[in-house]
Tab-separated table of C-alpha atoms in Angstrom:
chain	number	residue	atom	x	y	z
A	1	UNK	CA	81.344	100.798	59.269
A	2	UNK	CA	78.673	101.331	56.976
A	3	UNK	CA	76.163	97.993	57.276
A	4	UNK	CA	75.052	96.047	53.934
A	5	UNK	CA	72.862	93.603	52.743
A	6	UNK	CA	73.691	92.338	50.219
A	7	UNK	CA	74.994	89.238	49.700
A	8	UNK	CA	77.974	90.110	47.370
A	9	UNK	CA	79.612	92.782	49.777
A	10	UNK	CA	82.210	92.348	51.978
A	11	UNK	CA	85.385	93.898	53.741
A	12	UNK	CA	89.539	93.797	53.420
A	13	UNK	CA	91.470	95.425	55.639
A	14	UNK	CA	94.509	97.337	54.387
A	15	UNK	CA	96.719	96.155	57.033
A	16	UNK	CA	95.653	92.377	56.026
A	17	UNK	CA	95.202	89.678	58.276
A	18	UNK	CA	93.380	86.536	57.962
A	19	UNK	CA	91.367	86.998	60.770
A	20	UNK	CA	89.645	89.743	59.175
A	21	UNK	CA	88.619	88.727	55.730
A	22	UNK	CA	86.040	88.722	53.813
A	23	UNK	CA	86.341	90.261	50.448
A	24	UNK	CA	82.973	89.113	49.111
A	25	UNK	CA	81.043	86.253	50.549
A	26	UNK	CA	81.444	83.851	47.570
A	27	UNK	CA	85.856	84.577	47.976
A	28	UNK	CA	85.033	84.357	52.095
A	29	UNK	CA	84.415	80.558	51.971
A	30	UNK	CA	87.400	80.423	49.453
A	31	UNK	CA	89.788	82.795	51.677
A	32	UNK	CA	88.747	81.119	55.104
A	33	UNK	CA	90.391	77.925	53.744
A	34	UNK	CA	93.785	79.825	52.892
A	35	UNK	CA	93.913	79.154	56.694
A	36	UNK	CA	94.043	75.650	56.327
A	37	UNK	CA	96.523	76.058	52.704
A	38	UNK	CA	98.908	77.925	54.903
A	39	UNK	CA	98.980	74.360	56.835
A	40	UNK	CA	99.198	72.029	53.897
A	41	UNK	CA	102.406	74.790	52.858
A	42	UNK	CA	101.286	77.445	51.270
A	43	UNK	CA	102.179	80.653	51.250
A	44	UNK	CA	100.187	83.492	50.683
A	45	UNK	CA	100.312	87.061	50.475
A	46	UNK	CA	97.372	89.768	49.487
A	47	UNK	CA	98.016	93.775	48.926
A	48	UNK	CA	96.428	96.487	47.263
A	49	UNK	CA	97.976	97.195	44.561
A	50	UNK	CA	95.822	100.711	43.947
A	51	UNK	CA	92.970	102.393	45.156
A	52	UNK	CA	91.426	104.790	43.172
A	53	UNK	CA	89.397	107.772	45.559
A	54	UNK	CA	88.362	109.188	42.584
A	55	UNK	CA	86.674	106.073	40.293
A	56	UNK	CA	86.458	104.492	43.865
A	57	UNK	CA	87.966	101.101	42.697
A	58	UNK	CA	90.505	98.777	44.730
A	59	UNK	CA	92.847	96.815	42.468
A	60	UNK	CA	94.131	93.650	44.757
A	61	UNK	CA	97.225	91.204	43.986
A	62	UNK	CA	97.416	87.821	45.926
A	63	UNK	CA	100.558	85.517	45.307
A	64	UNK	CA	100.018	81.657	46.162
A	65	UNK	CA	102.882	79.558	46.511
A	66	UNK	CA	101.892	75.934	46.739
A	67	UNK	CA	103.790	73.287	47.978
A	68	UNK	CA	105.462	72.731	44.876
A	69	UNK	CA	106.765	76.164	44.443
A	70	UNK	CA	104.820	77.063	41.722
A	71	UNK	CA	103.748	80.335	41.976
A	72	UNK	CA	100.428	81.570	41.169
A	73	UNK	CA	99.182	85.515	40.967
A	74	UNK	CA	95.875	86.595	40.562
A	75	UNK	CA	94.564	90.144	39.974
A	76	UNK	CA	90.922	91.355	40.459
A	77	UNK	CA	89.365	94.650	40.689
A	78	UNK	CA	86.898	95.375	43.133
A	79	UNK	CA	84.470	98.784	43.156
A	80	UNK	CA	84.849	100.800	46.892
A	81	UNK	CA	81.645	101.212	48.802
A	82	UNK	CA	82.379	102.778	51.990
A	83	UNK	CA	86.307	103.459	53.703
A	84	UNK	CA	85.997	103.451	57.898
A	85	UNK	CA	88.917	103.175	60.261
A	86	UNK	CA	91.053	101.118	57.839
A	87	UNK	CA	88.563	98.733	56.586
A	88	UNK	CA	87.429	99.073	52.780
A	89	UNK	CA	84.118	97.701	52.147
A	90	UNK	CA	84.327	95.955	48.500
A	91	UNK	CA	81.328	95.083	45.824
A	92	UNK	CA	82.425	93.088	42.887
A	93	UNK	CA	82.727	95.160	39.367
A	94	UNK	CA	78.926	95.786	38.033
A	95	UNK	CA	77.219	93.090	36.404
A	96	UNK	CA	74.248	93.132	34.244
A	97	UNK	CA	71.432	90.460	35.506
A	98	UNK	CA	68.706	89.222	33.397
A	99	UNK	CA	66.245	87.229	35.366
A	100	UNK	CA	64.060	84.578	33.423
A	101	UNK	CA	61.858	82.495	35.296
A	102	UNK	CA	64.462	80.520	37.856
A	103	UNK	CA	67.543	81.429	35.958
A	104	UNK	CA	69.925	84.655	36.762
A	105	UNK	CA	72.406	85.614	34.183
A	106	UNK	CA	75.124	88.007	35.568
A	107	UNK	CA	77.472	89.620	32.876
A	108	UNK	CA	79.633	91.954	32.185
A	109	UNK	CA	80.319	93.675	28.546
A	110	UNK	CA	77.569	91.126	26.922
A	111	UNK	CA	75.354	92.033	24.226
A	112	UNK	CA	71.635	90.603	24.606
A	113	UNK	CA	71.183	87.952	22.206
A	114	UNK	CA	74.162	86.293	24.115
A	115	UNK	CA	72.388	86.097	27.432
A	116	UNK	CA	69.556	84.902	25.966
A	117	UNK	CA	71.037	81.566	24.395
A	118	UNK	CA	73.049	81.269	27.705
A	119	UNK	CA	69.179	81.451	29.433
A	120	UNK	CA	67.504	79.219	27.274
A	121	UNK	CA	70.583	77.017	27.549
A	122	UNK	CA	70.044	76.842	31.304
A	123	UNK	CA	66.176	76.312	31.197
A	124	UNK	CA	66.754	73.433	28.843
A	125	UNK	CA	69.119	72.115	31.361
A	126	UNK	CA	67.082	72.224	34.671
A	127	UNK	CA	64.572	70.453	32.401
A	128	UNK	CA	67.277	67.598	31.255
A	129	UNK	CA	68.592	67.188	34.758
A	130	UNK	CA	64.959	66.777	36.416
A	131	UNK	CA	63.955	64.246	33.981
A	132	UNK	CA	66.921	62.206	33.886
A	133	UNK	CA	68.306	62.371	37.523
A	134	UNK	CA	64.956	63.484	39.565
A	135	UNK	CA	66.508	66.870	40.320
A	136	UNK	CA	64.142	69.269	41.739
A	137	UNK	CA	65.129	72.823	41.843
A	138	UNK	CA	63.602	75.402	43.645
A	139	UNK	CA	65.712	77.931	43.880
A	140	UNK	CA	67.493	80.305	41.094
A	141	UNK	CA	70.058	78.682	39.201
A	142	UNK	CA	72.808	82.085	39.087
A	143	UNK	CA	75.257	82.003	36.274
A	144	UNK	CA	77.739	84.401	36.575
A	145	UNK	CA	79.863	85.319	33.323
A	146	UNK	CA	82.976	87.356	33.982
A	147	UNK	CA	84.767	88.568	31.190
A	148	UNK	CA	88.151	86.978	32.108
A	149	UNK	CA	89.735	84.905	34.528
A	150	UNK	CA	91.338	87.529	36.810
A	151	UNK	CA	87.877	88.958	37.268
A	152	UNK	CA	87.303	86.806	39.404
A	153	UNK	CA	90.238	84.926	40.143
A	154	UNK	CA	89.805	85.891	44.109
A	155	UNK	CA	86.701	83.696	44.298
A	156	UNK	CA	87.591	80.070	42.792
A	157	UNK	CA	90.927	78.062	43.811
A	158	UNK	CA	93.961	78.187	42.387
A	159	UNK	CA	93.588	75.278	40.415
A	160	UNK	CA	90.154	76.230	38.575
A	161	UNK	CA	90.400	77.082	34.828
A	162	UNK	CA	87.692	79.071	33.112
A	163	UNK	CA	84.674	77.411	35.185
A	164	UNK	CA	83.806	76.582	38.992
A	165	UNK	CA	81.354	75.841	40.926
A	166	UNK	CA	80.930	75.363	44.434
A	167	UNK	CA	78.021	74.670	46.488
A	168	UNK	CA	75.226	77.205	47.362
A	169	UNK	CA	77.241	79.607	45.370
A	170	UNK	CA	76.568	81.038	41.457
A	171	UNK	CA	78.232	78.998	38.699
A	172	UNK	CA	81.292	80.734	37.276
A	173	UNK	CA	82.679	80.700	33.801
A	174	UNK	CA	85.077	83.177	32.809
A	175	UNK	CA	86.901	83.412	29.307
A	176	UNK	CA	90.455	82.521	27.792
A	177	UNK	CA	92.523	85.287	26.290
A	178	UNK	CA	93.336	82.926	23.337
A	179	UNK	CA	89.202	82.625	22.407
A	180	UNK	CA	87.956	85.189	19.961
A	181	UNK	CA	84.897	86.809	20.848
A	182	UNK	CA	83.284	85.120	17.980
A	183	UNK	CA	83.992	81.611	20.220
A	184	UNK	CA	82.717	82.828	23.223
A	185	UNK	CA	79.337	81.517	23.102
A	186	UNK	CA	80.301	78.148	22.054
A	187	UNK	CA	83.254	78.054	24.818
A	188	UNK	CA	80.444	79.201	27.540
A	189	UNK	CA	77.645	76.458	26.611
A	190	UNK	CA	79.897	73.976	27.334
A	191	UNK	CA	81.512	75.110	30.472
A	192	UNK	CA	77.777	75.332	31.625
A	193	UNK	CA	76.922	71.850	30.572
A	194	UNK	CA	79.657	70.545	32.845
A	195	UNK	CA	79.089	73.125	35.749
A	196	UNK	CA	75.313	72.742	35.656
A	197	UNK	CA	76.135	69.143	36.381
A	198	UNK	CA	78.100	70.065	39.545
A	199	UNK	CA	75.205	71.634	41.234
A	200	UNK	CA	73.041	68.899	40.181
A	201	UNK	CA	75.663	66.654	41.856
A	202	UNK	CA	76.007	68.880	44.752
A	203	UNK	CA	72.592	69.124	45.671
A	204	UNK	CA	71.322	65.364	44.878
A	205	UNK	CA	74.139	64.316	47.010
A	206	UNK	CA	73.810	67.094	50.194
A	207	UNK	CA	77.675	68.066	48.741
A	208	UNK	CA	78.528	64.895	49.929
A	209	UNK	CA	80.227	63.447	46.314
A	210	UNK	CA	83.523	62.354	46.073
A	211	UNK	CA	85.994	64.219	43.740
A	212	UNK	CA	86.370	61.108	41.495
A	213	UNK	CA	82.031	61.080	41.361
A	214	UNK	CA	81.995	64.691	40.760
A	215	UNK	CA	83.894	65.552	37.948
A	216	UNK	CA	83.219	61.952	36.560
A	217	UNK	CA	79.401	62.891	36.528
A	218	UNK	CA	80.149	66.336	35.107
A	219	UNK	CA	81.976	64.867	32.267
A	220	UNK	CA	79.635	61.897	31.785
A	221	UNK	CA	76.528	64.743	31.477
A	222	UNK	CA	79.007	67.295	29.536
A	223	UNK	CA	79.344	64.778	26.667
A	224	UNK	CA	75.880	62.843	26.772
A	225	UNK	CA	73.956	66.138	26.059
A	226	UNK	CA	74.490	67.250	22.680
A	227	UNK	CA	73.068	70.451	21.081
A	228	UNK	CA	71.119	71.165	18.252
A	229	UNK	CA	68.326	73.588	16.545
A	230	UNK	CA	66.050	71.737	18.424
A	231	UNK	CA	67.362	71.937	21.972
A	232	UNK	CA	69.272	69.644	23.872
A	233	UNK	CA	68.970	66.022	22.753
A	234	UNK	CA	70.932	62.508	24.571
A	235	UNK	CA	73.803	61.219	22.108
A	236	UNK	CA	74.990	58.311	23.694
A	237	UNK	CA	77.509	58.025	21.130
A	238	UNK	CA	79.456	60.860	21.807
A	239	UNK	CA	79.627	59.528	25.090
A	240	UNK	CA	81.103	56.471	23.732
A	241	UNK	CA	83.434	57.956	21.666
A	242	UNK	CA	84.661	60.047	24.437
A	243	UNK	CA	85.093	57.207	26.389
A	244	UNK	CA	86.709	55.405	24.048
A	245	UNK	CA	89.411	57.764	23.574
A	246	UNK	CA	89.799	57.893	27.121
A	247	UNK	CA	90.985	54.052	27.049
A	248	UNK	CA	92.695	54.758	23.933
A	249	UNK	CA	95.373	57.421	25.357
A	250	UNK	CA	95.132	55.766	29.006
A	251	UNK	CA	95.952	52.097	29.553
A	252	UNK	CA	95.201	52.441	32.566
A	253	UNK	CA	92.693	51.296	34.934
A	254	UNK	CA	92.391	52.604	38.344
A	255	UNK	CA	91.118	50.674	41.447
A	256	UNK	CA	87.950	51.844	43.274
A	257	UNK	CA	90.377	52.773	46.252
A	258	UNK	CA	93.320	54.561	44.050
A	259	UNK	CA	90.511	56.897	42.413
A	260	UNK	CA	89.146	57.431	45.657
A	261	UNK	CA	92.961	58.774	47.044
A	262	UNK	CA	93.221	60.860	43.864
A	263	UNK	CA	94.389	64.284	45.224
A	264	UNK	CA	92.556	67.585	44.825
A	265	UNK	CA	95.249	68.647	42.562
A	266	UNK	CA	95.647	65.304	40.459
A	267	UNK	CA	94.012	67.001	37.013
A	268	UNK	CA	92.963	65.191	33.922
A	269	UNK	CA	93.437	61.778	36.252
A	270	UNK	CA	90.835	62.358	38.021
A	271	UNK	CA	88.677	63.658	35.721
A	272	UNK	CA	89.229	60.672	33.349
A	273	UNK	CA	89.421	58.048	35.959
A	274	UNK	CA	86.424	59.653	37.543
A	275	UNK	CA	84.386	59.342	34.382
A	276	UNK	CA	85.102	55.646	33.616
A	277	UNK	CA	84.292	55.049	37.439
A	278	UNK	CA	80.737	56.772	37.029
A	279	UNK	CA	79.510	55.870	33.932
A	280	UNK	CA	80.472	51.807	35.269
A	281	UNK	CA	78.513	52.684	38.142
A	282	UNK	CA	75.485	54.413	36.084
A	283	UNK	CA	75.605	51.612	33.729
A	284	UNK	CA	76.867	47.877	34.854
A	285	UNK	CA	74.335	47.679	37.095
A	286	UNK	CA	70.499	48.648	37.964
A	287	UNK	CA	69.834	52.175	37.723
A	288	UNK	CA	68.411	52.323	41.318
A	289	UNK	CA	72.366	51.219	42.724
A	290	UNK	CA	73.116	54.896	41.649
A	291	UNK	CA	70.293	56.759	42.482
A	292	UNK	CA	70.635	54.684	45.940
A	293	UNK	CA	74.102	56.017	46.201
A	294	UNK	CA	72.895	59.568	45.522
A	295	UNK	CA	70.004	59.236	48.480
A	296	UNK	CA	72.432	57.608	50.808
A	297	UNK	CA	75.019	60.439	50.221
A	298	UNK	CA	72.220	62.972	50.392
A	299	UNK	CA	71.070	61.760	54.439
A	300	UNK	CA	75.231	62.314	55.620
A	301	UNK	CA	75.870	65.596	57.563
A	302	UNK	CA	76.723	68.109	55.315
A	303	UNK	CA	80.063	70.094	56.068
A	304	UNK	CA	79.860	73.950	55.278
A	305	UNK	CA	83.495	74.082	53.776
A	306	UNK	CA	84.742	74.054	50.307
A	307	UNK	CA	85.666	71.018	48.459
A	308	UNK	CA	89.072	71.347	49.300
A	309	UNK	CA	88.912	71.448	52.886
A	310	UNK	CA	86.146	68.579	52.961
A	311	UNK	CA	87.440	66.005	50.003
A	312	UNK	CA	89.286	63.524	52.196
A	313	UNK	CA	86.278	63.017	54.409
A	314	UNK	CA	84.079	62.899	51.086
A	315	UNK	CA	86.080	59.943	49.459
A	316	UNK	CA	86.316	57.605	52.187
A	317	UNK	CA	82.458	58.145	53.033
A	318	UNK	CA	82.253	57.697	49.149
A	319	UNK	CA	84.505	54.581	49.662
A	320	UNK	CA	82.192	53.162	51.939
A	321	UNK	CA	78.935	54.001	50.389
A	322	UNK	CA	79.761	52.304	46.896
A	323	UNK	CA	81.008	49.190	48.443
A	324	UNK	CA	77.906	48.708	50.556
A	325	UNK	CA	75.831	49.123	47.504
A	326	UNK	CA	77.684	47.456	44.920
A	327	UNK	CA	79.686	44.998	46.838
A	328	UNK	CA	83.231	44.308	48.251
A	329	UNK	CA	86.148	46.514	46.526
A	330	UNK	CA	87.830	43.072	45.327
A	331	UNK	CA	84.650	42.118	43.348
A	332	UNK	CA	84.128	45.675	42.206
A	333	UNK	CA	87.186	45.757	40.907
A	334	UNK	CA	87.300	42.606	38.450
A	335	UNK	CA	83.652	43.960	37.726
A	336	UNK	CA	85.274	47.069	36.577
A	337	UNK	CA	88.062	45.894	34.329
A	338	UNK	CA	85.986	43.172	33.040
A	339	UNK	CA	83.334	46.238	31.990
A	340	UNK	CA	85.624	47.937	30.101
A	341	UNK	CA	87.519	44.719	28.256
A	342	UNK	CA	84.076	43.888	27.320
A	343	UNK	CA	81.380	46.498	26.392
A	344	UNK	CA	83.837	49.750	24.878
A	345	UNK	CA	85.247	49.380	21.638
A	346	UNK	CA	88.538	51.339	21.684
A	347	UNK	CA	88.579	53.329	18.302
């Protein structure tokens, strides 16, 4: 088979087997842990639907079944670069990539003016998250902008709606059918507020963050940075009212070690019990107990795997981390409900 370089080529065999994957190498890291699905009870099953000599495109269908029997199909089209002995080398669809500096936009069907607010967007961002958490990026941030979910729907899990992002690979954001076009600007700079603050995570942290820490510091950024004519600017009361609604619709108040066992799959629990974790963790106590916490994660191993193959190990090492820090879970825990009697007004 022909060889390639690139790192967004990859092969599917027709006659599919797991062993011989890989699709693209983003989807590989995804696909490799369908192994592991298959043992938490999923079931799983790819085909082509088409292939297309002439346009030399592959449409492909994959049905998940998860353990609950919900049933989850995703569609993507992928462009043919070379057929040999039953294997079908695949390139995602084109994408148009403006470069600017350390930022990469990838998109598809997006006028100019667009992918220049989405790239001044992301330089304002690697300049927010250096400042205010000590990041220190050397490499490209990639943003990749599909123009719906199925696009690429063979490279994020299941359970990821509109954005992902997973570490060492591009952010993600793809569009709801519902938005009009006229909304897709908006809808993007905030998906990248919360996914920029995944890599951020990721990277201070050697991909060592708990779930609970990871979308609880992507939400706490998300709604902290606000944006106006003149750039990004800190609005801690947005925060606050966020938060405050939070306790308002959720009475309540997880322990340290129930928002640690939060499941992969637990949804706006973990991202709201996450948040009020983080931002008591940020907040209640010296600044250099989190950034501590960050350096300490940063020094583990670091497991190449997706999150969810890696998230059980992550919150008990979490577990341990935070109560070496910030004291014994008991104490941590009055600390925490005493926090949040004391110092949010619920509106």
């Amino acid at each position: 088979m022909t060889k390639h370089n690139e790192n967004h080529v990859g092969c599917f065999h027709l006659k599919w087997d797991l062993n011989h994957q890989t699709i693209i190498s983003s989807n590989a890291r995804w696909l490799s842990g369908i192994k592991e699905m298959r043992n938490q009870r999923y079931e799983v099953e790819i085909s082509s639907m088409s292939m297309h000599k002439s346009n030399e495109k592959i449409t492909l269908e994959m049905t998940l079944v998860t353990p609950s029997l919900r049933e989850v199909k995703l569609l993507s089209v992928f462009n043919i670069v070379d057929v040999e002995g039953g294997v079908v080398t695949l390139i995602e669809k084109k994408f148009d990539v403006r470069r600017s500096s350390n930022i990469e936009v990838h998109t598809q069907n997006l006028k100019g003016e667009f992918v220049e607010k989405i790239i001044d967007l992301s330089h304002q961002l690697i300049t927010f998250f250096s400042k205010k958490w000590a990041w220190n990026k050397n490499e490209s941030v990639i943003v990749k902008i599909y123009d719906d979910y199925q696009s690429c729907s063979f490279s994020v899990p299941d359970i990821a709606v509109y954005g992902w992002y997973e570490y060492r690979e591009p952010i993600k954001i793809s569009f709801p059918t519902y938005l009009e076009k006229t909304e897709h600007l908006e809808f993007a700079q905030a998906v990248l507020k919360h996914e920029f603050a995944h890599q951020v995570l990721s990277e201070l942290t050697n991909d060592n963050a708990a779930l609970f820490l990871q979308e609880g510091f992507a939400l706490y950024n998300e709604n902290l940075i606000d944006l106006n004519a003149n750039g990004i600017v800190e609005k801690e009361l947005s925060l606050e009212m966020f938060i405050s609604k939070i306790l308002a619709e959720t009475p309540d108040r997880l322990t340290l070690q129930e928002v640690i066992d939060l499941e992969y799959t637990s949804g706006l629990v973990i991202y709201h019990q996450g948040l009020l974790w983080t931002r008591f963790l940020i907040e209640a106590f010296p600044k250099r107990h989190f950034h501590d916490l960050l350096r300490r994660l940063s020094n583990q191993e670091y497991m190449d795997c997706r999150t969810a193959q890696k998230y059980n190990r992550n919150n008990h090492l979490n577990f341990d981390v935070i109560t070496e820090i910030y004291g014994e879970a008991d104490v941590l825990n009055k600390k925490f409900l005493d926090y949040y009697s004391t110092n949010v007004k619920i509106t």
